[in-house]
Amino acid sequence: SSVPAYGNLRIQNYSGSKSADGNINVLTAVIVTSPTVFDMSSHTLTVATNLTGTGGLSFTTGTFNISGNFGNTGSFTCGTCSVNYTGAVQNVKSTTYNHLTITGSGQKTLLGAITVNGNLAISAGSLYTSTYQITGNASGTLSMAAATIFYIGNNASATLVLFPTGYITSNISLSSTSTVIYYGNAAQTISSAPSYGNLTIQTFSGSKSADGNISVSGNLTVTSPSTLSMTTNTLSVTGNYTGTGALSFTSGNFNLSGNYSNSGSFTCGT
């Protein structure tokens, strides 16, 4: 029943679906135990802490708001629903999403690779990929709101993690005060698909190379021992160029509207 606001909610015992008749609000936790599937259909499920257990969760459309961890090990069928991580420090389940929104305070950390078949929005706080890749799509949007942070890669791992694949330039919108950090201890490719707000290159003792022209509407920071290698491409920075790392070109252009206060090496080539 959708009438009460549940304290804890446990779904179990039946080898099939138990279906909500409306929106469900759970003030603490939800446990779904195999072989049961909790079917939300087109409704909204709001969970104040964690979703756990071994059973399934399914939507056709609808919305899933979770403020704790999505730690359920059973199947997840998202249909065309929206999943919103709304808490503080949370883990993001490794699964296939339709629309995915990161909001609330604190950092959200991927527990495995994810696929987003619709829109990916970092609306508040930060998203940390760790060693896992995000696969997007050409028809969905990728957005970052003001003051949000996106850590790509793990500073303690050589696993190569890229900017979310699949999204096209016209569908990517990053606020001028958002920050993308290429954080991995690997020779990451710096994607030319987005127009960045603030961009930070760090961790790896070597070059992280642009795959095309790079546009930064805020500040560019390169931190030692990393090098941003632009090769023959154009780098355009509206804000300042800061940090202790290196910047190199073989040819190309560097357009800087702010101050050059970086103390690392600069190789201009031709």
Short mmCIF file of C-alpha atoms in Angstrom, two decimals:
data_model
loop_
_atom_site.label_atom_id
_atom_site.label_comp_id
_atom_site.label_asym_id
_atom_site.label_seq_id
_atom_site.Cartn_x
_atom_site.Cartn_y
_atom_site.Cartn_z
CA SER A 1 0.00 0.00 0.00
CA SER A 2 1.10 3.55 -0.76
CA VAL A 3 -0.91 5.12 2.09
CA PRO A 4 1.56 4.95 5.04
CA ALA A 5 5.03 6.37 5.31
CA TYR A 6 6.87 3.22 6.30
CA GLY A 7 9.59 3.02 8.94
CA ASN A 8 11.42 -0.02 7.58
CA LEU A 9 9.92 -1.95 4.68
CA ARG A 10 10.68 -5.62 3.95
CA ILE A 11 9.52 -7.37 0.77
CA GLN A 12 10.01 -11.16 0.72
CA ASN A 13 8.80 -14.78 0.30
CA TYR A 14 6.93 -14.65 -3.02
CA SER A 15 8.59 -15.98 -6.20
CA GLY A 16 7.31 -13.14 -8.37
CA SER A 17 6.43 -9.46 -8.13
CA LYS A 18 4.85 -7.56 -5.26
CA SER A 19 3.54 -4.33 -6.79
CA ALA A 20 3.13 -0.85 -5.34
CA ASP A 21 -0.28 0.77 -5.83
CA GLY A 22 1.19 4.30 -5.69
CA ASN A 23 4.18 6.29 -4.46
CA ILE A 24 6.11 4.68 -1.58
CA ASN A 25 7.92 6.67 1.13
CA VAL A 26 10.25 4.78 3.49
CA LEU A 27 11.65 6.67 6.46
CA THR A 28 14.45 4.20 7.12
CA ALA A 29 15.45 1.19 4.97
CA VAL A 30 14.07 -1.21 2.37
CA ILE A 31 15.03 -4.89 2.22
CA VAL A 32 13.95 -6.96 -0.77
CA THR A 33 14.76 -10.67 -0.45
CA SER A 34 15.08 -13.16 -3.32
CA PRO A 35 13.10 -14.55 -5.07
CA THR A 36 10.76 -11.57 -4.69
CA VAL A 37 10.74 -8.55 -7.03
CA PHE A 38 9.49 -5.19 -5.75
CA ASP A 39 7.62 -3.70 -8.71
CA MET A 40 7.23 0.10 -8.57
CA SER A 41 5.80 0.36 -12.10
CA SER A 42 5.41 4.11 -12.85
CA HIS A 43 5.44 5.28 -9.22
CA THR A 44 8.01 7.05 -7.03
CA LEU A 45 10.03 5.19 -4.39
CA THR A 46 11.76 7.39 -1.79
CA VAL A 47 14.14 5.69 0.66
CA ALA A 48 15.71 7.71 3.49
CA THR A 49 18.62 5.30 4.08
CA ASN A 50 19.58 2.06 2.31
CA LEU A 51 18.08 -0.43 -0.12
CA THR A 52 19.53 -3.88 0.58
CA GLY A 53 18.79 -7.56 0.09
CA THR A 54 18.97 -10.11 -2.70
CA GLY A 55 15.63 -9.57 -4.44
CA GLY A 56 14.79 -7.47 -7.48
CA LEU A 57 13.55 -3.91 -8.00
CA SER A 58 11.76 -2.87 -11.17
CA PHE A 59 10.28 0.25 -12.73
CA THR A 60 8.63 0.93 -16.06
CA THR A 61 8.90 4.71 -15.60
CA GLY A 62 8.72 6.52 -12.27
CA THR A 63 11.42 7.83 -9.93
CA PHE A 64 13.73 6.27 -7.35
CA ASN A 65 15.10 8.68 -4.71
CA ILE A 66 17.67 7.18 -2.35
CA SER A 67 19.56 8.98 0.42
CA GLY A 68 21.66 6.00 1.55
CA ASN A 69 23.36 3.20 -0.36
CA PHE A 70 21.79 1.20 -3.19
CA GLY A 71 23.37 -2.01 -1.92
CA ASN A 72 20.82 -4.52 -3.17
CA THR A 73 22.47 -7.42 -5.04
CA GLY A 74 19.36 -8.50 -6.94
CA SER A 75 18.26 -7.41 -10.40
CA PHE A 76 17.42 -3.80 -11.20
CA THR A 77 15.13 -3.00 -14.12
CA CYS A 78 15.01 0.75 -14.62
CA GLY A 79 12.79 1.08 -17.69
CA THR A 80 12.69 4.83 -18.35
CA CYS A 81 12.79 5.82 -14.69
CA SER A 82 14.98 8.45 -13.03
CA VAL A 83 17.34 7.50 -10.20
CA ASN A 84 18.34 10.31 -7.84
CA TYR A 85 21.13 9.88 -5.28
CA THR A 86 20.03 12.56 -2.79
CA GLY A 87 22.09 11.97 0.36
CA ALA A 88 25.52 12.99 1.60
CA VAL A 89 28.32 10.41 1.18
CA GLN A 90 26.90 7.57 -0.94
CA ASN A 91 27.97 4.63 -3.09
CA VAL A 92 26.56 4.44 -6.62
CA LYS A 93 25.45 0.95 -7.67
CA SER A 94 27.11 -0.60 -10.72
CA THR A 95 24.17 -1.09 -13.07
CA THR A 96 22.39 0.31 -16.10
CA TYR A 97 20.44 3.52 -15.49
CA ASN A 98 18.06 5.52 -17.64
CA HIS A 99 18.32 9.02 -16.12
CA LEU A 100 20.80 9.43 -13.25
CA THR A 101 21.08 12.49 -11.00
CA ILE A 102 23.77 13.14 -8.39
CA THR A 103 22.55 15.66 -5.83
CA GLY A 104 22.71 16.35 -2.10
CA SER A 105 25.90 17.19 -0.22
CA GLY A 106 29.05 15.11 -0.14
CA GLN A 107 30.72 12.71 -2.55
CA LYS A 108 29.10 9.91 -4.54
CA THR A 109 31.48 7.05 -5.46
CA LEU A 110 30.98 4.45 -8.17
CA LEU A 111 31.14 0.84 -6.99
CA GLY A 112 31.60 -0.39 -10.56
CA ALA A 113 31.15 0.64 -14.17
CA ILE A 114 27.79 2.17 -15.03
CA THR A 115 25.81 2.72 -18.21
CA VAL A 116 23.46 5.69 -18.53
CA ASN A 117 20.93 5.36 -21.35
CA GLY A 118 19.44 8.81 -20.76
CA ASN A 119 20.66 11.93 -18.96
CA LEU A 120 23.46 12.20 -16.41
CA ALA A 121 23.24 15.25 -14.14
CA ILE A 122 25.68 16.23 -11.38
CA SER A 123 23.39 18.73 -9.69
CA ALA A 124 25.15 19.13 -6.32
CA GLY A 125 28.16 17.74 -4.47
CA SER A 126 30.72 15.61 -6.29
CA LEU A 127 30.95 12.39 -8.29
CA TYR A 128 34.04 10.16 -8.06
CA THR A 129 34.44 7.42 -10.66
CA SER A 130 37.28 5.64 -8.82
CA THR A 131 38.57 3.03 -11.32
CA TYR A 132 35.28 2.65 -13.20
CA GLN A 133 34.05 3.91 -16.56
CA ILE A 134 30.78 5.71 -17.29
CA THR A 135 29.22 4.86 -20.65
CA GLY A 136 26.70 7.41 -21.89
CA ASN A 137 24.76 7.82 -25.12
CA ALA A 138 24.45 10.24 -28.03
CA SER A 139 20.85 11.31 -27.36
CA GLY A 140 21.14 11.98 -23.62
CA THR A 141 22.54 15.04 -21.87
CA LEU A 142 25.45 15.37 -19.46
CA SER A 143 25.34 18.39 -17.15
CA MET A 144 27.20 19.80 -14.17
CA ALA A 145 25.70 22.51 -11.99
CA ALA A 146 27.54 25.40 -10.34
CA ALA A 147 30.27 24.42 -7.84
CA THR A 148 30.00 20.68 -8.53
CA ILE A 149 33.10 18.47 -8.89
CA PHE A 150 33.70 15.44 -11.09
CA TYR A 151 36.74 13.25 -10.28
CA ILE A 152 37.69 11.04 -13.23
CA GLY A 153 39.97 8.16 -12.26
CA ASN A 154 41.62 7.06 -9.04
CA ASN A 155 44.81 8.74 -7.83
CA ALA A 156 46.06 5.44 -6.40
CA SER A 157 45.44 3.35 -9.52
CA ALA A 158 46.88 3.06 -13.03
CA THR A 159 43.49 1.96 -14.38
CA LEU A 160 42.64 4.19 -17.32
CA VAL A 161 39.31 5.99 -16.90
CA LEU A 162 38.00 8.37 -19.55
CA PHE A 163 35.50 11.20 -19.61
CA PRO A 164 32.02 9.58 -19.94
CA THR A 165 31.85 8.09 -23.40
CA GLY A 166 28.95 8.40 -25.81
CA TYR A 167 27.82 11.94 -25.02
CA ILE A 168 28.16 14.44 -27.86
CA THR A 169 29.37 18.02 -27.55
CA SER A 170 25.99 19.63 -28.22
CA ASN A 171 24.46 17.65 -25.32
CA ILE A 172 27.13 18.46 -22.72
CA SER A 173 26.64 21.48 -20.45
CA LEU A 174 29.16 22.20 -17.68
CA SER A 175 28.69 25.26 -15.46
CA SER A 176 31.53 27.79 -15.57
CA THR A 177 32.06 27.19 -11.82
CA SER A 178 32.03 23.39 -12.04
CA THR A 179 35.32 21.49 -11.90
CA VAL A 180 36.44 18.38 -13.78
CA ILE A 181 39.54 16.72 -12.31
CA TYR A 182 41.46 14.14 -14.31
CA TYR A 183 42.50 12.30 -11.17
CA GLY A 184 43.87 8.95 -12.32
CA ASN A 185 47.46 7.80 -11.94
CA ALA A 186 47.52 6.98 -15.66
CA ALA A 187 48.02 8.61 -19.06
CA GLN A 188 44.42 9.75 -19.33
CA THR A 189 43.03 11.29 -22.51
CA ILE A 190 41.66 14.80 -21.94
CA SER A 191 38.38 14.86 -23.82
CA SER A 192 37.66 17.72 -26.21
CA ALA A 193 33.92 16.94 -26.18
CA PRO A 194 32.95 19.28 -23.32
CA SER A 195 33.56 22.97 -22.82
CA TYR A 196 34.92 22.84 -19.28
CA GLY A 197 34.22 25.18 -16.40
CA ASN A 198 37.35 24.66 -14.31
CA LEU A 199 39.75 21.92 -15.41
CA THR A 200 42.41 20.25 -13.25
CA ILE A 201 45.11 17.85 -14.44
CA GLN A 202 47.02 16.00 -11.72
CA THR A 203 48.52 12.84 -10.15
CA PHE A 204 50.25 11.09 -13.08
CA SER A 205 54.02 11.43 -13.52
CA GLY A 206 53.81 11.83 -17.26
CA SER A 207 51.57 13.31 -19.93
CA LYS A 208 47.80 13.46 -20.10
CA SER A 209 47.03 14.26 -23.72
CA ALA A 210 44.19 16.22 -25.31
CA ASP A 211 42.32 14.50 -28.14
CA GLY A 212 41.38 17.83 -29.76
CA ASN A 213 40.91 21.52 -29.01
CA ILE A 214 40.24 22.25 -25.31
CA SER A 215 38.06 25.12 -24.08
CA VAL A 216 38.04 26.18 -20.40
CA SER A 217 35.66 28.95 -19.32
CA GLY A 218 37.13 29.07 -15.78
CA ASN A 219 40.63 28.24 -14.56
CA LEU A 220 43.07 25.60 -15.77
CA THR A 221 45.25 23.97 -13.10
CA VAL A 222 48.02 21.50 -13.90
CA THR A 223 49.69 20.03 -10.82
CA SER A 224 53.17 18.44 -10.70
CA PRO A 225 54.23 15.82 -11.69
CA SER A 226 51.62 15.85 -14.49
CA THR A 227 51.98 17.36 -17.95
CA LEU A 228 49.08 18.51 -20.12
CA SER A 229 50.09 17.65 -23.67
CA MET A 230 48.20 19.64 -26.29
CA THR A 231 50.34 18.45 -29.27
CA THR A 232 48.96 20.36 -32.32
CA ASN A 233 45.65 21.41 -30.76
CA THR A 234 44.35 24.74 -29.46
CA LEU A 235 43.94 25.44 -25.74
CA SER A 236 41.63 28.34 -24.82
CA VAL A 237 41.36 29.44 -21.17
CA THR A 238 39.12 32.33 -20.11
CA GLY A 239 40.35 32.35 -16.51
CA ASN A 240 43.82 31.79 -15.09
CA TYR A 241 46.45 29.13 -15.76
CA THR A 242 47.75 27.95 -12.36
CA GLY A 243 49.56 25.09 -10.64
CA THR A 244 52.99 23.48 -10.63
CA GLY A 245 52.72 21.01 -13.52
CA ALA A 246 53.81 21.27 -17.13
CA LEU A 247 52.16 22.30 -20.39
CA SER A 248 53.47 21.25 -23.78
CA PHE A 249 52.71 21.83 -27.45
CA THR A 250 54.37 20.62 -30.63
CA SER A 251 52.53 23.34 -32.57
CA GLY A 252 48.98 24.58 -31.95
CA ASN A 253 47.81 27.67 -30.05
CA PHE A 254 47.39 28.75 -26.43
CA ASN A 255 44.78 31.49 -25.89
CA LEU A 256 44.78 32.80 -22.30
CA SER A 257 42.53 35.62 -21.09
CA GLY A 258 43.58 35.53 -17.42
CA ASN A 259 46.92 35.31 -15.63
CA TYR A 260 49.73 32.84 -16.29
CA SER A 261 50.80 31.94 -12.74
CA ASN A 262 51.74 28.29 -13.30
CA SER A 263 55.29 27.56 -12.12
CA GLY A 264 55.85 24.37 -14.13
CA SER A 265 57.65 24.00 -17.43
CA PHE A 266 56.23 25.22 -20.72
CA THR A 267 57.14 23.65 -24.06
CA CYS A 268 55.77 25.67 -26.93
CA GLY A 269 57.16 23.80 -29.94
CA THR A 270 56.26 25.71 -33.06
#
